[in-house]
Amino acid sequence: AKRWAWAPGREGAMDLSKVNEAEEEEEETITADALRGRPRPLPISAMPAFSYIPLRREDPKELSYFLRQRQTGVISLYDCVFKRRLDYNQVLHRDDREHAKSLGLHVNEEEQERIVPVLASSVYGKRINQPIEPLNRGYGRVNHILADFYRKNDIPSIKEPGFGHIAPA
């Protein structure tokens, strides 16, 4: 049918304006999809059986990785590109890195809320409020005995400034 598209009166000829409009619409949809960055979905035969991942999870916070409710909404591509913060953050090594050195994140709070910490470095400070061993005051008498010994024997080198000279009695 395409080879007769140029001949308007012949059998099987197509209206060129309709063909051009269809091609333009197809080009517009392709460019819009390309701008949004959507990858083409895999064919069903190439997808594993349990590969469906929902776009937004509305599960309770106990089932999420961060143990927090989701706070961000849908941010459009226009807002990401044109509505950026223009102020300069001099604390950051490079200002274009939004979460460099975890600035603006609450990593420690998230780790304290977890039952089992995810970060290996968080294990060391996880149970700072829960001592590993109970306090043992069994050896507290040693300091008392030493102080009593020096007090009874009246050793002058401890009382006087200077070191080591003991006068004969």
Coordinates of C-alpha atoms in Angstrom, one line a residue:
A1 CA 0.0 0.0 0.0
K2 CA 2.9 2.4 0.6
R3 CA 4.2 2.2 -3.0
W4 CA 1.0 3.7 -4.3
A5 CA 0.8 6.4 -1.6
W6 CA 1.9 9.0 -4.2
A7 CA -0.9 8.2 -6.6
P8 CA -4.2 9.7 -5.3
G9 CA -6.6 8.0 -7.8
R10 CA -5.3 4.5 -7.8
E11 CA -6.5 1.5 -5.9
G12 CA -4.8 1.1 -2.5
A13 CA -3.6 4.7 -2.5
M14 CA -3.4 6.4 1.0
D15 CA -4.1 9.9 1.9
L16 CA -0.7 11.5 2.5
S17 CA -2.0 14.0 5.2
K18 CA -3.2 11.1 7.3
V19 CA 0.1 9.3 6.9
N20 CA 2.1 12.4 7.9
E21 CA -0.2 13.0 10.9
A22 CA 0.2 9.5 12.1
E23 CA 4.0 9.7 11.7
E24 CA 4.1 13.0 13.6
E25 CA 2.1 11.6 16.5
E26 CA 4.4 8.6 16.6
E27 CA 7.4 10.8 16.7
E28 CA 5.8 13.0 19.5
T29 CA 5.1 9.9 21.7
I30 CA 8.6 8.6 21.1
T31 CA 10.3 11.9 22.1
A32 CA 8.0 12.3 25.1
D33 CA 8.8 8.8 26.3
A34 CA 12.5 9.4 25.7
L35 CA 12.4 12.7 27.6
R36 CA 10.8 11.0 30.6
G37 CA 13.4 8.4 30.5
R38 CA 11.1 5.4 30.6
P39 CA 12.9 2.2 29.5
R40 CA 10.9 -0.1 27.3
P41 CA 9.4 -2.9 29.3
L42 CA 10.7 -6.4 28.8
P43 CA 8.6 -8.8 26.9
I44 CA 6.5 -11.1 29.2
S45 CA 8.6 -14.1 28.1
A46 CA 11.8 -12.4 29.4
M47 CA 10.3 -11.5 32.9
P48 CA 10.7 -13.9 35.8
A49 CA 7.6 -15.1 37.6
F50 CA 8.0 -13.0 40.7
S51 CA 9.4 -9.8 39.2
Y52 CA 6.5 -7.4 39.7
I53 CA 7.5 -4.5 41.8
P54 CA 4.9 -1.9 42.5
L55 CA 5.7 1.7 41.7
R56 CA 4.8 3.0 45.2
R57 CA 4.6 0.8 48.3
E58 CA 2.1 1.9 50.8
D59 CA 3.0 -0.8 53.3
P60 CA 3.4 -0.1 57.1
K61 CA 6.7 1.3 58.2
E62 CA 7.7 -2.0 59.9
L63 CA 8.0 -3.6 56.5
S64 CA 10.1 -0.9 55.0
Y65 CA 13.9 -1.0 54.9
F66 CA 14.2 2.4 56.7
L67 CA 11.4 1.8 59.3
R68 CA 9.8 5.1 58.2
Q69 CA 6.7 6.2 56.4
R70 CA 7.3 7.6 53.0
Q71 CA 7.4 11.3 53.1
T72 CA 8.1 12.4 49.5
G73 CA 5.3 12.7 47.0
V74 CA 5.4 12.6 43.2
I75 CA 8.0 15.1 41.9
S76 CA 7.6 16.0 38.3
L77 CA 10.5 16.1 35.9
Y78 CA 9.9 19.8 35.4
D79 CA 10.3 20.5 39.1
C80 CA 13.5 18.3 39.3
V81 CA 15.1 20.3 36.5
F82 CA 13.8 23.9 36.9
K83 CA 12.9 24.2 40.6
R84 CA 16.2 23.5 42.1
R85 CA 17.5 25.3 45.2
L86 CA 19.9 28.0 44.1
D87 CA 21.6 28.7 47.4
Y88 CA 25.1 27.6 48.0
N89 CA 26.0 25.2 50.8
Q90 CA 29.6 25.8 51.8
V91 CA 29.7 22.8 54.1
L92 CA 29.5 20.3 51.2
H93 CA 32.6 19.3 49.3
R94 CA 30.7 19.8 46.1
D95 CA 27.5 21.7 46.2
D96 CA 25.8 19.5 43.5
R97 CA 25.9 16.4 45.7
E98 CA 22.7 16.6 47.7
H99 CA 23.4 14.0 50.4
A100 CA 27.2 14.1 50.6
K101 CA 28.4 13.1 54.0
S102 CA 24.8 12.3 55.0
L103 CA 23.9 16.0 55.4
G104 CA 20.1 16.3 55.6
L105 CA 19.6 12.6 56.4
H106 CA 18.9 11.1 59.8
V107 CA 21.0 8.0 59.7
N108 CA 21.6 7.7 63.5
E109 CA 17.9 8.1 64.3
E110 CA 17.0 5.4 61.8
E111 CA 19.6 3.0 63.2
Q112 CA 18.4 3.5 66.8
E113 CA 14.8 2.6 65.8
R114 CA 15.8 -0.6 64.2
I115 CA 15.8 -3.8 66.2
V116 CA 18.8 -5.2 64.3
P117 CA 21.2 -2.4 62.9
V118 CA 21.9 -2.5 59.2
L119 CA 25.1 -0.5 59.2
A120 CA 28.1 -2.4 60.7
S121 CA 29.4 0.8 62.3
S122 CA 26.1 1.2 64.2
V123 CA 26.6 -2.0 66.2
Y124 CA 29.1 -0.3 68.4
G125 CA 26.9 2.5 69.7
K126 CA 23.6 0.6 69.4
R127 CA 23.2 -0.4 73.1
I128 CA 24.9 2.5 74.8
N129 CA 22.0 2.9 77.2
Q130 CA 22.0 -0.9 78.0
P131 CA 25.2 -1.9 79.6
I132 CA 26.6 -5.3 78.6
E133 CA 27.6 -6.3 82.2
P134 CA 26.0 -5.1 85.5
L135 CA 28.3 -2.8 87.5
N136 CA 30.4 -4.7 90.0
R137 CA 31.4 -2.8 93.1
G138 CA 33.3 -5.7 94.6
Y139 CA 36.7 -4.1 94.1
G140 CA 35.7 -0.6 95.4
R141 CA 37.4 -1.3 98.8
V142 CA 40.9 -1.3 97.3
N143 CA 41.1 2.5 97.0
H144 CA 39.7 2.9 100.6
I145 CA 42.4 0.6 102.0
L146 CA 45.3 2.4 100.2
A147 CA 44.1 5.8 101.4
D148 CA 43.8 4.4 105.0
F149 CA 47.3 2.9 104.8
Y150 CA 48.9 6.3 103.8
R151 CA 46.8 8.2 106.4
K152 CA 47.8 5.9 109.3
N153 CA 51.5 5.7 108.5
D154 CA 51.8 9.5 108.0
I155 CA 54.3 9.3 105.0
P156 CA 55.5 12.9 104.5
S157 CA 56.5 12.6 100.8
I158 CA 52.9 12.3 99.9
K159 CA 51.9 15.4 101.7
E160 CA 54.8 17.7 100.6
P161 CA 55.4 18.9 97.1
G162 CA 58.4 17.2 95.5
F163 CA 59.2 13.6 95.2
G164 CA 61.0 10.9 97.1
H165 CA 62.6 12.5 100.1
I166 CA 61.6 10.9 103.4
A167 CA 63.3 12.4 106.5
P168 CA 64.6 9.8 109.0
A169 CA 62.7 9.5 112.3

